[in-house]
Amino acid sequence: MHSKDDYENKCARYEGVKLYVNNLDDSIDDQRLLKEFTPFGTITSAKVMMEDGKSKHFGFVCFTSCKEAQKAIKEMHGRIVGSNPLYVARYQTKKERKAYKETQTQGGLNTMTDSKDDCKMLTTDNCARYQGVNLYVKNLDDSIDDERLLKEFAPFGTITSAKVMMDDGKSKHFG
C-alpha cells in the first residue's frame, strides 16, 4: 500500500506538473483515474487517496509536461466522471495554500489558485520562453522581504536570486 508521502516523492522526481483532482465518486480508483487522464499526455503517476480502504474522494495526477497538464485542467475541470463533476487544478503545497490564505487577510503577494489562471501559467510557451530571464514584480506589500519573495516563487522553478528594492531600509514595493 502506498502512502501520500510515497506518491509525493515519486511525483517530485519528475519535472512535470502535478494536478489535484477533487470530488471523485466512490467508483473511481487509481486505474480509472489514470484512464480518464491518459488522453491528455504521459502520466508518471495517478493516485486516489484512501483511508481504511475507502476513497477520500480526491487524488493526484502527475504529467511530464506543462502542456499536458494545462490540457487536462482545461478538459477535465467540471467534467462529470462517475456521478460527480470533477474539480481539477494545479496542485499546491500546504505552504502555498497557507501563504495564499495569509495574503487574503493581510494583503501582499497573491498566488494563482483559479484553474483558468493555472491554464495560462502552464502553457508551453510560458514554460519554455521565460527560463533564465528576470521577472519584475511590482505592488509588493511592505511585509514582503527578499526571503518571502523567494518563497512565493520557488514552487515555479529554479530561482537564482530574489531582491526587494529598498530605500533607507523601506520597501520600494517592487523587486
mmCIF file of C-alpha atoms in Angstrom:
data_model
loop_
_atom_site.group_PDB
_atom_site.id
_atom_site.type_symbol
_atom_site.label_atom_id
_atom_site.label_comp_id
_atom_site.label_asym_id
_atom_site.label_seq_id
_atom_site.Cartn_x
_atom_site.Cartn_y
_atom_site.Cartn_z
ATOM 1 C CA MET A 1 0.000 0.000 0.000
ATOM 2 C CA HIS A 2 1.367 3.406 -0.957
ATOM 3 C CA SER A 3 1.172 6.418 1.315
ATOM 4 C CA LYS A 4 0.700 10.022 0.260
ATOM 5 C CA ASP A 5 4.415 10.598 1.023
ATOM 6 C CA ASP A 6 5.418 7.762 -1.351
ATOM 7 C CA TYR A 7 3.296 9.322 -4.075
ATOM 8 C CA GLU A 8 4.682 12.819 -3.471
ATOM 9 C CA ASN A 9 8.264 11.534 -3.634
ATOM 10 C CA LYS A 10 7.564 9.712 -6.908
ATOM 11 C CA CYS A 11 5.954 12.760 -8.490
ATOM 12 C CA ALA A 12 8.676 15.112 -7.236
ATOM 13 C CA ARG A 13 11.296 13.192 -9.243
ATOM 14 C CA TYR A 14 9.745 14.426 -12.462
ATOM 15 C CA GLU A 15 9.844 17.921 -13.880
ATOM 16 C CA GLY A 16 6.217 17.702 -14.951
ATOM 17 C CA VAL A 17 3.183 19.169 -13.332
ATOM 18 C CA LYS A 18 1.142 17.660 -10.546
ATOM 19 C CA LEU A 19 -2.627 18.133 -10.572
ATOM 20 C CA TYR A 20 -5.064 17.938 -7.678
ATOM 21 C CA VAL A 21 -8.334 16.180 -8.545
ATOM 22 C CA ASN A 22 -11.254 16.510 -6.114
ATOM 23 C CA ASN A 23 -14.884 15.351 -5.891
ATOM 24 C CA LEU A 24 -14.137 11.800 -7.034
ATOM 25 C CA ASP A 25 -17.023 9.411 -6.526
ATOM 26 C CA ASP A 26 -16.581 6.060 -4.778
ATOM 27 C CA SER A 27 -16.238 4.140 -8.059
ATOM 28 C CA ILE A 28 -13.007 5.932 -9.046
ATOM 29 C CA ASP A 29 -9.809 4.027 -8.226
ATOM 30 C CA ASP A 30 -6.186 4.539 -9.332
ATOM 31 C CA GLN A 31 -6.717 2.697 -12.621
ATOM 32 C CA ARG A 32 -9.855 4.642 -13.520
ATOM 33 C CA LEU A 33 -8.161 7.946 -12.644
ATOM 34 C CA LEU A 34 -5.246 7.003 -14.890
ATOM 35 C CA LYS A 35 -7.632 6.003 -17.694
ATOM 36 C CA GLU A 36 -9.551 9.298 -17.520
ATOM 37 C CA PHE A 37 -6.414 11.465 -17.729
ATOM 38 C CA THR A 38 -4.297 9.388 -20.162
ATOM 39 C CA PRO A 39 -5.745 11.066 -23.305
ATOM 40 C CA PHE A 40 -4.022 14.312 -22.296
ATOM 41 C CA GLY A 41 -0.446 13.052 -22.196
ATOM 42 C CA THR A 42 2.175 10.983 -20.439
ATOM 43 C CA ILE A 43 1.301 10.350 -16.808
ATOM 44 C CA THR A 44 4.039 9.422 -14.367
ATOM 45 C CA SER A 45 1.623 8.697 -11.533
ATOM 46 C CA ALA A 46 -2.105 8.715 -10.732
ATOM 47 C CA LYS A 47 -3.274 8.099 -7.181
ATOM 48 C CA VAL A 48 -6.651 8.206 -5.414
ATOM 49 C CA MET A 49 -6.130 8.848 -1.718
ATOM 50 C CA MET A 50 -7.614 6.152 0.526
ATOM 51 C CA GLU A 51 -8.242 5.721 4.228
ATOM 52 C CA ASP A 52 -9.172 2.358 5.733
ATOM 53 C CA GLY A 53 -9.821 1.034 2.221
ATOM 54 C CA LYS A 54 -12.276 3.805 1.339
ATOM 55 C CA SER A 55 -11.794 6.705 -1.049
ATOM 56 C CA LYS A 56 -11.131 10.131 0.433
ATOM 57 C CA HIS A 57 -12.691 11.488 -2.802
ATOM 58 C CA PHE A 58 -9.548 13.242 -4.029
ATOM 59 C CA GLY A 59 -6.343 12.278 -5.762
ATOM 60 C CA PHE A 60 -3.332 13.442 -7.745
ATOM 61 C CA VAL A 61 -2.193 13.059 -11.346
ATOM 62 C CA CYS A 62 1.371 13.882 -12.377
ATOM 63 C CA PHE A 63 2.154 14.708 -16.023
ATOM 64 C CA THR A 64 5.565 15.013 -17.663
ATOM 65 C CA SER A 65 4.924 18.417 -19.235
ATOM 66 C CA CYS A 66 3.211 21.730 -18.632
ATOM 67 C CA LYS A 67 1.347 21.460 -21.934
ATOM 68 C CA GLU A 68 -0.202 18.132 -20.975
ATOM 69 C CA ALA A 69 -1.235 19.350 -17.534
ATOM 70 C CA GLN A 70 -2.769 22.516 -18.984
ATOM 71 C CA LYS A 71 -4.804 20.485 -21.451
ATOM 72 C CA ALA A 72 -6.007 18.140 -18.690
ATOM 73 C CA ILE A 73 -7.119 21.060 -16.497
ATOM 74 C CA LYS A 74 -8.969 22.656 -19.396
ATOM 75 C CA GLU A 75 -10.739 19.459 -20.451
ATOM 76 C CA MET A 76 -11.361 17.750 -17.113
ATOM 77 C CA HIS A 77 -12.291 20.583 -14.721
ATOM 78 C CA GLY A 78 -16.072 20.379 -14.337
ATOM 79 C CA ARG A 79 -16.399 17.155 -16.363
ATOM 80 C CA ILE A 80 -18.677 14.556 -14.804
ATOM 81 C CA VAL A 81 -16.801 11.325 -14.129
ATOM 82 C CA GLY A 82 -18.832 8.628 -12.444
ATOM 83 C CA SER A 83 -21.607 10.711 -10.949
ATOM 84 C CA ASN A 84 -19.681 13.826 -9.866
ATOM 85 C CA PRO A 85 -18.272 16.898 -11.629
ATOM 86 C CA LEU A 86 -14.509 16.988 -11.055
ATOM 87 C CA TYR A 87 -12.503 19.848 -9.620
ATOM 88 C CA VAL A 88 -9.092 19.816 -11.345
ATOM 89 C CA ALA A 89 -6.338 22.348 -10.650
ATOM 90 C CA ARG A 90 -2.580 22.642 -10.291
ATOM 91 C CA TYR A 91 -1.504 21.045 -7.015
ATOM 92 C CA GLN A 92 -0.415 23.483 -4.337
ATOM 93 C CA THR A 93 1.706 22.567 -1.351
ATOM 94 C CA LYS A 94 0.420 23.236 2.140
ATOM 95 C CA LYS A 95 2.901 26.150 2.283
ATOM 96 C CA GLU A 96 1.449 27.646 -0.909
ATOM 97 C CA ARG A 97 -2.129 27.284 0.361
ATOM 98 C CA LYS A 98 -1.207 28.814 3.716
ATOM 99 C CA ALA A 99 0.613 31.716 2.037
ATOM 100 C CA TYR A 100 -2.415 32.337 -0.175
ATOM 101 C CA LYS A 101 -4.759 32.394 2.813
ATOM 102 C CA GLU A 102 -2.439 34.830 4.594
ATOM 103 C CA THR A 103 -2.383 37.194 1.622
ATOM 104 C CA GLN A 104 -6.172 37.208 1.524
ATOM 105 C CA THR A 105 -6.316 38.542 5.079
ATOM 106 C CA GLN A 106 -3.112 40.611 5.183
ATOM 107 C CA GLY A 107 -2.503 41.808 1.632
ATOM 108 C CA GLY A 108 0.795 41.145 -0.099
ATOM 109 C CA LEU A 109 1.558 38.676 -2.863
ATOM 110 C CA ASN A 110 -1.228 36.687 -4.470
ATOM 111 C CA THR A 111 -0.581 33.170 -5.735
ATOM 112 C CA MET A 112 -2.645 31.623 -8.500
ATOM 113 C CA THR A 113 -5.410 29.271 -7.462
ATOM 114 C CA ASP A 114 -8.032 29.716 -10.168
ATOM 115 C CA SER A 115 -7.798 26.925 -12.723
ATOM 116 C CA LYS A 116 -8.201 29.427 -15.597
ATOM 117 C CA ASP A 117 -5.136 31.301 -14.312
ATOM 118 C CA ASP A 118 -3.332 27.964 -13.926
ATOM 119 C CA CYS A 119 -4.064 27.217 -17.595
ATOM 120 C CA LYS A 120 -2.464 30.492 -18.669
ATOM 121 C CA MET A 121 0.509 29.875 -16.412
ATOM 122 C CA LEU A 122 1.075 26.341 -17.678
ATOM 123 C CA THR A 123 1.089 26.968 -21.409
ATOM 124 C CA THR A 124 4.092 25.559 -23.220
ATOM 125 C CA ASP A 125 5.226 28.999 -24.324
ATOM 126 C CA ASN A 126 5.276 30.235 -20.747
ATOM 127 C CA CYS A 127 7.148 27.168 -19.500
ATOM 128 C CA ALA A 128 9.973 27.443 -22.018
ATOM 129 C CA ARG A 129 10.072 31.077 -23.087
ATOM 130 C CA TYR A 130 10.745 32.603 -19.678
ATOM 131 C CA GLN A 131 13.525 30.344 -18.438
ATOM 132 C CA GLY A 132 16.661 32.255 -17.499
ATOM 133 C CA VAL A 133 15.112 35.734 -17.520
ATOM 134 C CA ASN A 134 14.486 38.379 -14.890
ATOM 135 C CA LEU A 135 10.971 38.784 -13.577
ATOM 136 C CA TYR A 136 9.866 42.222 -12.374
ATOM 137 C CA VAL A 137 7.264 42.161 -9.591
ATOM 138 C CA LYS A 138 5.502 45.348 -8.505
ATOM 139 C CA ASN A 139 2.858 46.391 -5.956
ATOM 140 C CA LEU A 140 4.567 44.430 -3.185
ATOM 141 C CA ASP A 141 3.230 44.881 0.333
ATOM 142 C CA ASP A 142 5.542 46.384 2.986
ATOM 143 C CA SER A 143 5.691 42.978 4.679
ATOM 144 C CA ILE A 144 7.358 41.307 1.663
ATOM 145 C CA ASP A 145 11.116 40.859 2.050
ATOM 146 C CA ASP A 146 13.712 39.031 -0.070
ATOM 147 C CA GLU A 147 13.079 35.722 1.694
ATOM 148 C CA ARG A 148 9.297 35.895 1.275
ATOM 149 C CA LEU A 149 9.625 36.861 -2.395
ATOM 150 C CA LEU A 150 11.877 33.857 -2.987
ATOM 151 C CA LYS A 151 9.486 31.569 -1.080
ATOM 152 C CA GLU A 152 6.474 32.658 -3.139
ATOM 153 C CA PHE A 153 8.130 31.982 -6.498
ATOM 154 C CA ALA A 154 10.158 28.876 -5.560
ATOM 155 C CA PRO A 155 7.378 26.403 -6.497
ATOM 156 C CA PHE A 156 7.572 27.557 -10.119
ATOM 157 C CA GLY A 157 11.204 26.708 -10.793
ATOM 158 C CA THR A 158 14.817 27.439 -10.012
ATOM 159 C CA ILE A 159 15.436 30.964 -8.773
ATOM 160 C CA THR A 160 18.928 32.418 -8.912
ATOM 161 C CA SER A 161 18.087 35.496 -6.823
ATOM 162 C CA ALA A 162 15.158 37.395 -5.355
ATOM 163 C CA LYS A 163 15.521 41.005 -4.264
ATOM 164 C CA VAL A 164 13.015 43.559 -2.979
ATOM 165 C CA MET A 165 14.252 47.058 -3.791
ATOM 166 C CA MET A 166 14.761 49.174 -0.666
ATOM 167 C CA ASP A 167 15.332 52.853 0.076
ATOM 168 C CA ASP A 168 16.711 53.668 3.531
ATOM 169 C CA GLY A 169 15.511 50.291 4.797
ATOM 170 C CA LYS A 170 11.952 50.720 3.483
ATOM 171 C CA SER A 171 10.437 48.751 0.632
ATOM 172 C CA LYS A 172 10.062 50.488 -2.721
ATOM 173 C CA HIS A 173 7.230 47.995 -3.389
ATOM 174 C CA PHE A 174 8.906 46.222 -6.295
ATOM 175 C CA GLY A 175 11.554 43.582 -6.800
#
